[in-house]
Amino acid sequence: MQKNKMPRLTRIAALISLAFSGPGQAAPADPPETVLPTVSVVADTSIDMQGKRTIVTTDSTGLPAVVSTISQEELGTINIGRDISNMFRRVPGVVANNIDQGDTGNGFRMRGFATQGTHGADTAVYVDGVPQNTPSSQAGAGHGPAFLEWLTPEMIGQIDVIKGPVSALYGDQNRAGAVPIATVSGDVPSSISLGFDRYDGKRASLVLSGSYAFRPESPPIQSVFVADVYRTHSYRYDGSTDRDNFMWKLTTKVGDGIYSLRLNHYRADYRSAGYLLLSDLQSGKVDPRSTQAGLPGFGSGRRTMFALNRAPASGEGGWYATVYGEAFDRQRGITNTSTQQTVGTDDRNIFGGRLANNFVFGDRAALMIGAELRRDHGDAQRQIWMNGVPTANYVNAQGLNLLTYGLFVQGQVRPLDSVKLTAGVRRDWFDYDIDNRKLPGASTHYFSGVTTPKFGAVWSVLPRLDLFANVAQGFRSPAAEQISSSGGTGPLGAPGGVIYDVSPSKVKSYDVGFTTTPVDSVTLTAAAYYTLNEDEIVAQPDGSFKSVGDTTRKGYEIEARWRPLRQFSMYASYGHIIEAQANNPLPNTGAKLSVPRHQVKVGAEYKQKVQAAMLTLNADAYLTSGIPYYMGTPQTQLRDMPTYTRFDLRAVLDWKQYQLSAYGVLQPHRFSTEAAYGSAAGLLVAPQPKWQFGVSGRYFF
């Protein structure tokens, strides 16, 4: 291969790379090339900052899979508002849910996983190498939800969305895929901003960035501090959120490594209006802004954490390390009747680490070998409250001492210039002590392990056409409720209890796809997948969780991107789930899972210089339909949730050190919402306003 010739797939990736100007700078003489979120399949070598060609092993560019990358600049063009889940709005095949029940967890799901209410479970989410999924959560919804409300857009440097369990670098919950998130470093501009939204939304954000050196000859320490204070009410009368987020990150070079220390603190208190029956809303029986059963839900969160990271200062080869710790405290009260609530509490101390070495062999191969460990120690319980007062009855109450650890290997090789092969394997162990305080007879020690191999290939069959395929396994750790039963609602210390010898849940995933650029201004990407899940856990109406056995998912996703002009770009994607069902459902339950059969996303961006300023206009449309749900007892009446449509508009004007933004969100279908679930009485929904809008101003210094 000639050294002065860019590899085929690097050229293709370059054609669809994001090109925005940095915020806080004077408007450029000519508008930059504009492309909405990057989606790429990369099989070739890349060029690092020193001009060396290496096989890249970071997931955003090294795997034979469709990977969507969201940059920090891209986040500035998305209507994120009160829910950080909105950052996934444009990613093909990803359902981003606005739950609108306070800080209850983030609603995003993909590949037909995460049935209603699981808040990001079944996707392995990492921030700076730190896993975000919470095992056996009682203040969330189910096992493994990802709570990302502690993040704000100003804290995020890049997000990669990896479809399918194709990477051995990510462990628990990596069944639908993985989402590694990197926070910003100290090279961002300092700024202060104020924003105002409909329904009393007020936000103030401060970013302080700088570089400091103790001695002239020593490497500088880059510092970035982000503070975000947010207060808002909801469209619903009893909905409100008070949230404070803080982050301080220090980065410097020591020897041949880049070291960073990140400190975060998050505090939130909220009230939530709950859900209303769709039939009552349609008949006019209830006010759409009213509260479920007249008894608001509530919740709070406190998280204080640190993460220390090390990465090679040059190239991809070398040592990577992460050490982290966190005090995690959450409470969530869910309305059951006009007098009763179920209040879930998680009070955990979490710490862990990760160590890996990436061996690079010229421009033909690389091998990453690593290990990771996580300890989760604390209490998890769900207690019954009556008229705002705790009672002696519990759904469950457990003291948890969860230790997980594992080894992983991931390698890549290019036997031919046009072919790249990848292979990986993980071995993970689970060493749990479960103190069942409700049914002490079910207290137990649990130990088990799981092995998940991965294989993939990319073939550049033509200069403008790449084919890829993967066969991979992913896993989900066993939930404490699966191992140690809690029985029916009752007091602590009751007799009885059952211990189950369950194995970690595994999935087998197969996918094939292609990326092509038939002309320089057009990129097409498509993928088809088949996933067999050996153990699906579904939330029940009483708040418990049950396994419904094997489930099958089949579907495909198609995306097109077009840049007819330098200032203008468009995208469109369609995701279709052909099948998502339990193969052997429990008696009196339905087989179909509550995931959308159809999902359409369309958007456009336009950049134009206006005098000395730069104007950026974004328009996005989002549609989901064909989401099944069951009602009645037994659950035999199958219905489809109403089609949900959302339109997002955003305008950003950059002039010198000033940035002005205005946005609007239109949800035209009355009583059609993203947050809904089936019950014996019918479909319960969280009504949303037809219009939401807001403005903000930002000053860079």
XYZ file of C-alpha atoms in Angstrom:
701
model
C 0.000 0.000 0.000
C 1.368 3.371 -0.959
C 2.003 5.627 2.009
C 0.740 8.705 0.218
C -2.559 7.116 -0.679
C -5.483 7.329 1.731
C -7.071 3.902 2.346
C -10.437 3.232 0.795
C -12.539 3.240 3.912
C -10.679 6.198 5.371
C -11.674 8.128 2.266
C -15.267 6.980 2.694
C -15.285 7.946 6.353
C -13.857 11.338 5.435
C -16.715 11.948 3.021
C -19.243 11.538 5.808
C -17.282 13.137 8.655
C -18.739 15.985 10.672
C -17.398 19.460 9.899
C -18.623 22.217 12.163
C -16.863 25.356 13.275
C -16.011 25.609 16.971
C -18.373 27.647 19.179
C -17.389 31.002 20.506
C -15.290 31.957 17.480
C -15.941 34.662 14.945
C -17.964 33.459 11.979
C -15.733 32.093 9.192
C -15.512 33.719 5.809
C -17.302 30.787 4.175
C -19.761 28.308 5.703
C -18.116 25.026 6.643
C -19.166 21.756 5.089
C -22.186 20.505 7.009
C -23.053 16.892 7.694
C -25.407 15.582 10.360
C -24.326 12.772 12.749
C -21.588 10.498 11.425
C -22.376 6.851 10.737
C -19.472 4.744 9.579
C -18.140 1.242 9.081
C -14.364 1.259 9.141
C -12.128 -1.659 8.224
C -8.938 0.095 7.288
C -6.038 1.828 8.921
C -6.146 5.392 10.204
C -3.507 8.089 10.599
C -2.699 9.335 14.104
C -1.463 12.795 15.083
C 2.131 11.813 14.325
C 1.265 10.544 10.847
C 1.729 6.858 11.750
C -0.655 4.306 10.293
C -2.191 1.981 12.886
C -5.075 -0.422 13.215
C -7.549 1.484 15.362
C -9.081 -0.523 18.195
C -11.352 2.089 19.716
C -14.928 1.061 19.010
C -15.913 4.213 17.149
C -13.641 3.329 14.235
C -12.313 -0.181 14.704
C -15.301 -2.536 14.614
C -17.074 -4.115 11.645
C -20.407 -2.609 12.624
C -22.528 0.470 12.114
C -21.372 3.038 14.664
C -23.122 6.387 15.054
C -20.934 9.166 16.441
C -22.389 12.273 18.078
C -19.891 15.091 18.555
C -19.985 17.927 21.054
C -20.792 20.353 18.236
C -23.659 18.126 17.134
C -25.166 18.200 20.620
C -25.479 21.971 20.269
C -27.954 21.480 17.414
C -30.275 19.041 19.247
C -33.238 20.008 21.440
C -32.101 18.218 24.599
C -34.034 20.300 27.118
C -34.978 18.556 30.368
C -34.161 15.011 29.226
C -30.585 14.021 28.290
C -32.032 11.031 26.382
C -32.834 13.449 23.559
C -29.182 13.309 22.516
C -30.029 9.984 20.798
C -32.897 11.464 18.734
C -31.097 11.337 15.372
C -29.395 7.955 15.748
C -30.944 5.421 13.345
C -32.846 2.625 15.046
C -32.582 4.124 18.551
C -35.824 4.906 20.380
C -35.279 7.925 22.639
C -38.073 8.285 25.184
C -39.163 11.406 27.052
C -40.467 9.811 30.248
C -41.441 13.140 31.861
C -41.604 11.658 35.355
C -38.686 13.536 36.877
C -35.204 12.025 37.003
C -36.420 8.429 36.837
C -33.841 7.116 34.384
C -33.175 7.596 30.709
C -35.420 6.183 28.047
C -33.418 4.880 25.139
C -33.418 1.464 23.494
C -32.405 -0.207 20.258
C -32.486 -3.438 18.266
C -35.859 -4.368 19.753
C -34.514 -4.539 23.308
C -35.532 -2.784 26.509
C -39.263 -3.249 26.668
C -41.223 -0.386 28.186
C -39.927 0.986 31.452
C -36.381 -0.389 31.577
C -34.609 2.952 31.077
C -31.593 2.064 28.981
C -31.046 -1.467 30.256
C -29.751 -4.063 27.765
C -27.294 -1.475 26.446
C -23.871 -1.253 28.096
C -23.333 2.453 28.818
C -19.874 3.714 29.828
C -18.691 7.259 30.617
C -14.904 7.660 30.494
C -14.577 3.889 30.920
C -16.932 3.792 33.935
C -20.012 1.503 33.601
C -23.306 3.329 34.196
C -25.818 0.467 34.399
C -27.105 -0.186 37.932
C -27.711 -3.854 38.806
C -30.906 -4.797 40.656
C -32.073 -1.200 40.899
C -35.167 -0.557 42.988
C -35.324 3.220 42.510
C -35.248 2.803 38.745
C -37.142 0.254 36.719
C -35.701 -3.203 36.619
C -32.214 -4.590 36.351
C -29.460 -2.498 34.783
C -31.009 0.910 34.058
C -28.617 3.687 33.050
C -29.053 6.949 34.956
C -27.468 9.705 32.863
C -29.185 12.778 34.288
C -25.891 13.749 35.956
C -24.586 14.617 32.464
C -25.236 17.885 30.643
C -24.409 18.637 26.970
C -21.507 20.896 28.043
C -19.879 17.915 29.814
C -19.913 15.604 26.797
C -17.125 15.431 24.246
C -18.297 12.511 22.095
C -20.842 9.682 22.086
C -20.514 6.461 20.105
C -23.533 4.204 19.631
C -22.464 0.665 18.728
C -25.209 -1.615 17.396
C -25.118 -5.197 18.612
C -22.898 -6.945 21.233
C -19.934 -6.934 18.828
C -17.249 -5.505 21.126
C -15.466 -7.484 23.839
C -14.456 -4.213 25.524
C -17.914 -3.819 27.102
C -19.437 -6.226 29.604
C -22.680 -6.357 31.573
C -25.881 -5.379 29.705
C -24.125 -5.492 26.300
C -26.985 -7.287 24.538
C -28.473 -4.628 22.255
C -25.110 -2.855 21.965
C -22.873 -0.403 23.789
C -22.702 3.374 24.236
C -19.263 4.699 25.255
C -19.361 8.391 26.188
C -16.288 10.614 26.589
C -16.427 13.804 28.625
C -14.755 17.012 27.447
C -11.173 17.936 28.215
C -9.748 21.385 28.935
C -9.591 22.555 25.323
C -13.173 23.910 25.280
C -13.964 27.638 25.461
C -15.189 29.143 28.715
C -18.768 30.374 28.656
C -21.819 31.333 30.664
C -25.382 30.776 29.491
C -28.983 31.331 30.533
C -32.002 29.540 29.114
C -35.776 29.728 29.549
C -38.317 27.071 28.551
C -42.072 26.845 28.597
C -43.600 25.712 31.908
C -41.201 27.727 34.058
C -38.027 26.097 32.790
C -34.885 27.983 33.866
C -31.298 26.866 33.284
C -27.955 28.511 34.085
C -24.675 26.945 32.926
C -21.065 27.899 33.501
C -17.993 26.464 31.764
C -14.529 27.487 32.972
C -11.616 26.163 30.944
C -7.927 26.849 31.247
C -4.386 25.510 31.142
C -1.906 25.822 33.983
C 1.750 24.852 34.499
C 3.614 24.829 37.821
C 6.933 25.241 35.986
C 7.557 26.528 32.462
C 9.232 23.267 31.445
C 6.512 20.997 32.889
C 3.499 19.776 30.873
C 0.438 21.975 31.459
C -2.589 20.809 33.385
C -5.789 21.371 31.440
C -8.784 22.150 33.610
C -12.469 22.303 32.753
C -15.217 23.039 35.265
C -18.920 22.757 34.370
C -21.800 23.854 36.598
C -25.432 23.489 35.560
C -28.475 24.532 37.615
C -31.903 23.581 36.240
C -35.400 24.263 37.587
C -38.581 23.399 35.725
C -42.224 22.477 36.035
C -44.011 20.059 33.763
C -46.988 20.362 31.450
C -48.719 18.354 34.182
C -49.805 20.291 37.271
C -47.821 18.223 39.776
C -44.647 17.729 37.764
C -41.410 19.539 38.644
C -37.651 18.986 38.728
C -34.867 20.736 40.659
C -31.446 19.572 39.460
C -27.827 20.643 40.067
C -24.891 19.172 38.138
C -21.190 19.874 38.654
C -18.081 18.472 36.980
C -14.379 19.285 37.347
C -11.856 17.533 35.131
C -8.064 17.848 35.131
C -5.907 16.421 32.324
C -2.127 16.343 31.885
C 0.671 14.371 30.277
C 3.037 12.334 32.444
C 5.727 10.398 30.606
C 4.143 8.499 27.720
C 0.616 8.727 29.121
C -2.281 11.155 29.310
C -3.868 11.202 32.774
C -7.218 12.703 33.724
C -9.136 13.057 36.982
C -12.867 13.743 36.806
C -14.979 14.744 39.833
C -18.785 14.989 39.659
C -21.647 15.832 41.966
C -25.328 15.539 41.103
C -28.406 16.454 43.158
C -32.039 16.308 42.106
C -35.484 16.411 43.710
C -38.665 16.000 41.725
C -42.411 15.413 41.713
C -44.108 13.402 38.967
C -47.728 13.367 37.832
C -47.747 9.694 36.814
C -49.897 8.147 34.077
C -53.531 8.420 32.956
C -55.774 5.967 31.132
C -55.970 6.706 27.412
C -59.681 5.828 27.353
C -60.365 8.377 30.138
C -58.476 11.051 28.224
C -60.275 10.340 24.956
C -63.694 10.451 26.628
C -62.893 13.695 28.438
C -63.296 12.056 31.830
C -59.989 13.425 33.133
C -57.936 16.580 32.578
C -54.744 15.673 30.636
C -52.754 17.897 33.010
C -54.064 16.163 36.115
C -52.237 13.703 38.371
C -52.621 9.949 38.457
C -55.064 9.017 41.245
C -54.611 12.529 42.670
C -51.411 11.439 44.430
C -48.157 12.741 42.889
C -45.101 10.556 42.693
C -41.783 11.851 43.930
C -38.075 11.143 43.920
C -34.580 12.337 44.658
C -31.028 11.572 43.650
C -27.563 12.211 45.059
C -24.420 11.061 43.267
C -20.822 11.967 44.082
C -18.163 10.277 41.961
C -14.593 10.313 40.714
C -12.861 8.703 37.723
C -9.107 8.531 37.137
C -8.020 7.568 33.611
C -4.788 6.843 31.779
C -4.362 6.508 28.002
C -1.339 6.496 25.660
C -0.109 9.982 24.811
C 0.688 8.951 21.241
C -1.066 6.503 18.946
C -3.320 3.608 19.914
C -0.729 1.244 21.362
C 0.001 1.111 25.080
C -1.643 0.969 28.487
C -5.183 2.077 29.299
C -6.408 2.266 32.890
C -9.488 3.442 34.785
C -10.159 3.656 38.531
C -13.490 4.977 39.818
C -15.691 5.301 42.875
C -19.159 6.614 43.610
C -21.663 7.223 46.400
C -25.024 6.501 44.758
C -28.325 7.335 46.471
C -31.723 7.407 44.756
C -35.362 7.270 45.823
C -38.471 7.020 43.684
C -42.113 6.941 44.771
C -44.599 5.491 42.255
C -48.344 6.050 42.633
C -50.472 2.908 42.861
C -53.815 4.231 44.126
C -55.183 7.450 45.621
C -53.666 6.429 48.977
C -50.790 4.047 48.196
C -47.331 4.397 46.701
C -44.439 2.018 46.151
C -41.191 3.740 47.117
C -37.958 2.283 45.760
C -34.584 3.123 47.265
C -31.009 2.457 46.120
C -28.241 3.363 48.553
C -24.955 2.066 47.132
C -21.226 2.564 47.278
C -19.648 1.584 43.978
C -16.004 1.330 43.009
C -14.000 -0.505 40.392
C -11.305 -0.373 37.786
C -10.119 -1.466 34.401
C -6.649 -2.186 32.986
C -5.779 -3.051 29.388
C -2.828 -3.040 27.023
C -3.203 -2.558 23.320
C -0.461 -4.196 21.273
C -0.133 -2.736 17.765
C 1.727 -4.719 15.097
C 2.554 -2.288 12.310
C -0.395 -1.403 10.105
C -1.746 -4.960 9.897
C -2.856 -6.109 13.338
C -3.610 -5.137 16.918
C -4.485 -7.018 20.086
C -6.031 -5.565 23.244
C -5.920 -7.615 26.451
C -7.525 -6.389 29.646
C -9.358 -7.002 32.896
C -11.985 -5.136 34.869
C -13.617 -5.301 38.303
C -16.642 -3.664 39.950
C -17.967 -3.856 43.501
C -21.484 -2.671 44.297
C -22.288 -2.628 48.024
C -25.405 -1.272 49.729
C -29.174 -1.533 50.121
C -31.986 -1.927 47.621
C -35.627 -2.006 48.658
C -39.209 -1.224 47.690
C -41.517 -0.201 50.518
C -45.266 0.454 50.602
C -46.313 3.955 51.707
C -49.884 4.881 52.687
C -51.013 8.513 52.620
C -47.416 9.685 52.428
C -46.256 7.601 55.417
C -44.014 4.476 55.254
C -45.668 1.227 56.340
C -44.191 -2.057 57.606
C -44.843 -3.790 54.263
C -42.219 -4.246 51.564
C -42.156 -5.580 48.012
C -38.522 -6.512 48.590
C -35.617 -5.474 50.800
C -32.084 -6.673 50.200
C -28.590 -5.916 51.348
C -26.324 -6.356 48.325
C -22.627 -7.076 48.081
C -22.098 -7.613 44.359
C -18.622 -8.310 43.005
C -18.158 -8.748 39.253
C -14.865 -9.191 37.456
C -13.743 -10.330 34.044
C -11.077 -10.705 31.387
C -11.368 -9.629 27.766
C -9.356 -9.975 24.562
C -10.070 -8.238 21.280
C -7.936 -8.506 18.162
C -7.944 -7.185 14.626
C -5.986 -8.233 11.565
C -5.865 -7.221 7.892
C -4.812 -10.266 5.838
C -5.517 -8.232 2.671
C -5.713 -4.500 2.056
C -9.443 -4.856 1.391
C -10.309 -7.245 4.248
C -10.332 -6.773 7.994
C -11.142 -9.517 10.510
C -11.931 -9.037 14.189
C -12.359 -11.493 17.041
C -12.856 -11.114 20.746
C -13.909 -12.989 23.849
C -14.931 -12.104 27.407
C -15.066 -14.227 30.535
C -17.006 -12.623 33.392
C -17.649 -13.872 36.924
C -20.347 -12.898 39.461
C -19.674 -13.271 43.174
C -22.746 -12.081 45.102
C -23.757 -11.979 48.745
C -27.479 -11.269 49.057
C -28.986 -10.511 52.465
C -32.737 -10.901 51.974
C -34.217 -8.884 54.837
C -37.794 -9.541 53.826
C -37.403 -13.316 53.564
C -34.191 -14.175 55.453
C -34.540 -17.807 54.413
C -33.728 -16.741 50.850
C -30.441 -15.025 51.773
C -27.644 -16.631 49.799
C -24.174 -16.547 48.302
C -24.128 -16.803 44.514
C -21.212 -17.520 42.183
C -21.343 -18.049 38.437
C -19.640 -17.057 35.204
C -20.293 -16.526 31.513
C -18.180 -16.554 28.335
C -19.156 -14.464 25.303
C -17.175 -14.707 22.018
C -17.336 -12.203 19.113
C -16.378 -12.493 15.431
C -16.630 -9.982 12.597
C -15.359 -9.050 9.157
C -15.395 -6.131 6.722
C -14.701 -6.476 3.001
C -14.084 -3.428 0.799
C -15.465 -5.154 -2.239
C -15.343 -1.912 -4.283
C -13.718 1.467 -3.641
C -17.150 2.823 -2.688
C -18.777 -0.272 -1.189
C -18.031 -2.042 2.100
C -19.750 -5.179 3.354
C -19.671 -6.289 6.976
C -20.935 -9.177 9.105
C -20.842 -10.139 12.794
C -21.599 -13.162 14.925
C -21.457 -12.309 18.613
C -22.748 -13.135 22.051
C -23.599 -10.662 24.794
C -24.768 -11.074 28.363
C -26.716 -9.649 31.258
C -25.862 -10.377 34.881
C -28.488 -12.129 37.008
C -30.697 -9.811 39.009
C -30.872 -10.236 42.775
C -34.643 -10.803 42.431
C -33.961 -13.752 40.151
C -31.588 -15.369 42.632
C -33.314 -14.625 45.948
C -37.113 -14.474 45.846
C -39.051 -11.834 47.750
C -42.524 -13.396 47.575
C -45.647 -11.302 48.023
C -45.811 -7.920 49.693
C -45.294 -8.212 53.443
C -43.172 -7.332 56.478
C -39.456 -7.829 57.042
C -38.278 -11.063 58.598
C -41.131 -13.192 57.283
C -40.749 -16.989 56.948
C -40.182 -18.750 53.643
C -38.230 -17.725 50.573
C -36.825 -19.519 47.553
C -33.284 -19.493 46.163
C -32.951 -19.994 42.423
C -29.843 -21.333 40.703
C -30.035 -19.098 37.631
C -27.368 -18.505 35.015
C -26.429 -15.147 33.478
C -28.631 -14.284 30.531
C -26.964 -14.556 27.109
C -27.917 -13.443 23.628
C -26.734 -14.707 20.262
C -26.593 -11.949 17.678
C -26.098 -12.078 13.907
C -25.971 -9.046 11.646
C -24.930 -8.150 8.118
C -24.826 -4.827 6.324
C -23.145 -2.435 3.957
C -21.981 1.156 3.601
C -21.671 2.788 0.210
C -21.046 6.229 -1.293
C -22.376 5.945 -4.859
C -21.472 9.622 -5.380
C -19.467 11.977 -3.201
C -22.557 13.710 -1.803
C -24.518 10.556 -0.850
C -23.911 7.879 1.775
C -26.106 4.822 2.281
C -25.882 2.442 5.238
C -28.007 -0.619 5.978
C -27.931 -3.481 8.472
C -30.123 -6.515 9.155
C -30.007 -8.383 12.458
C -31.281 -11.498 14.191
C -30.991 -11.886 17.967
C -31.957 -14.821 20.168
C -32.180 -13.920 23.851
C -32.059 -16.813 26.288
C -33.729 -15.031 29.206
C -35.995 -11.992 28.911
C -36.968 -10.232 32.165
C -40.172 -8.173 31.943
C -41.689 -5.815 34.545
C -45.099 -6.884 35.852
C -47.982 -4.526 36.786
C -47.343 -5.126 40.510
C -43.750 -3.899 40.199
C -42.163 -7.355 40.273
C -40.044 -8.860 37.491
C -40.475 -12.216 35.799
C -38.625 -14.157 33.148
C -40.632 -14.921 30.029
C -38.052 -17.311 28.603
C -36.496 -17.110 25.164
C -37.224 -14.138 22.929
C -36.454 -13.542 19.278
C -35.789 -10.243 17.516
C -35.457 -9.696 13.782
C -35.195 -6.390 11.998
C -33.299 -4.036 9.754
C -32.247 -0.386 9.590
C -31.536 1.818 6.566
C -30.051 5.306 6.541
C -29.296 7.771 3.741
C -27.326 11.035 3.937
C -27.181 13.630 1.219
C -25.203 16.852 0.962
C -26.312 18.579 -2.238
C -24.718 21.895 -1.222
C -21.816 22.847 0.966
C -24.149 24.673 3.356
C -26.941 22.077 3.361
C -27.251 18.427 4.382
C -30.077 15.958 4.939
C -30.558 12.542 6.481
C -33.340 9.951 6.595
C -33.529 6.595 8.309
C -36.047 3.793 8.665
C -35.996 1.037 11.263
C -38.306 -1.955 10.996
C -38.660 -4.673 13.622
C -40.002 -7.700 11.822
C -40.365 -9.795 14.954
C -39.936 -9.173 18.685
C -41.678 -11.760 20.778
C -41.387 -14.293 23.573
C -41.065 -17.794 22.174
C -42.663 -19.408 25.239
C -44.596 -16.699 27.117
C -45.884 -17.144 30.646
C -49.523 -18.227 31.005
C -52.048 -15.412 30.532
C -49.438 -13.083 29.031
C -48.925 -11.890 25.473
C -46.049 -12.993 23.274
C -45.285 -9.707 21.497
C -42.865 -7.251 23.097
C -43.637 -3.538 23.397
C -41.196 -2.199 20.822
C -42.019 -0.184 17.665
C -42.437 -2.043 14.403
C -41.733 1.159 12.471
C -39.430 4.071 13.202
C -38.749 6.956 10.827
C -36.283 9.821 11.304
C -35.770 12.685 8.842
C -33.757 15.858 9.265
C -31.922 18.699 7.596
C -29.338 21.319 8.497
C -28.526 24.624 6.841
C -25.610 26.955 7.640
C -25.343 30.435 6.229
C -23.177 33.448 6.940
C -25.309 36.485 7.755
C -23.177 39.634 7.761
C -20.561 38.911 10.464
C -22.606 36.113 12.062
C -23.240 32.432 11.337
C -26.794 31.113 11.306
C -27.455 27.379 11.781
C -30.949 25.991 11.215
C -31.954 22.429 12.111
C -35.227 20.603 11.480
C -35.899 17.025 12.577
C -38.948 14.752 12.355
C -39.372 11.575 14.375
C -42.102 8.900 14.142
C -42.738 5.589 15.904
C -45.700 3.314 15.274
C -46.883 -0.235 15.687
C -46.019 -0.634 19.389
C -48.122 -3.507 20.751
C -49.540 -3.717 24.258
C -51.948 -6.004 26.075
C -54.904 -5.257 28.323
C -57.384 -7.294 30.289
C -56.921 -10.229 32.648
C -55.659 -12.526 31.268
C -53.664 -10.405 28.835
C -55.368 -11.495 25.653
C -56.580 -8.224 24.134
C -53.830 -7.009 21.811
C -53.757 -3.353 20.823
C -51.308 -0.933 19.229
C -50.305 2.283 20.948
C -51.192 5.438 18.989
C -48.619 6.570 16.460
C -46.257 9.118 17.950
C -44.869 12.001 15.885
C -42.468 14.724 16.977
C -41.007 17.697 15.080
C -37.965 19.587 16.352
C -36.866 23.026 15.125
C -33.756 24.868 16.261
C -32.003 28.084 15.228
C -28.541 29.091 16.478
C -26.920 32.449 15.720
C -23.174 32.825 16.450
C -21.797 36.372 16.432
C -18.389 37.166 17.860
C -18.435 35.882 21.460
C -22.228 35.575 21.572
C -24.561 32.712 20.782
C -28.361 32.972 20.680
C -30.586 29.904 20.362
C -34.304 29.317 19.970
C -36.110 26.006 19.678
C -39.559 24.534 19.296
C -40.985 21.011 19.688
C -44.286 20.047 18.089
C -46.099 16.867 19.188
C -49.288 17.051 17.115
C -51.063 13.798 18.027
C -53.307 14.373 21.032
C -52.641 11.887 23.860
C -50.007 10.076 21.816
C -46.871 9.867 23.944
C -43.594 8.006 24.159
C -44.048 7.099 27.840
C -46.840 4.510 27.997
C -47.522 0.982 29.169
C -50.320 -1.530 29.048
C -52.396 -2.454 32.101
C -55.425 -4.607 32.815
C -57.650 -1.515 32.447
C -56.045 -0.283 29.236
C -53.172 1.865 28.035
C -51.642 4.264 30.562
C -49.951 7.328 29.032
C -48.133 10.467 30.175
C -49.840 13.321 28.248
C -47.583 15.903 26.618
C -48.235 19.455 25.365
C -48.696 20.089 21.672
C -45.993 22.773 21.727
C -42.863 23.284 23.762
C -40.389 26.090 23.119
C -37.495 27.946 24.674
C -34.664 30.418 24.173
C -31.112 30.703 25.494
C -28.146 33.020 25.324
C -24.470 32.127 25.734
C -21.377 34.296 26.114
C -17.905 32.865 25.419
C -14.850 34.297 27.110
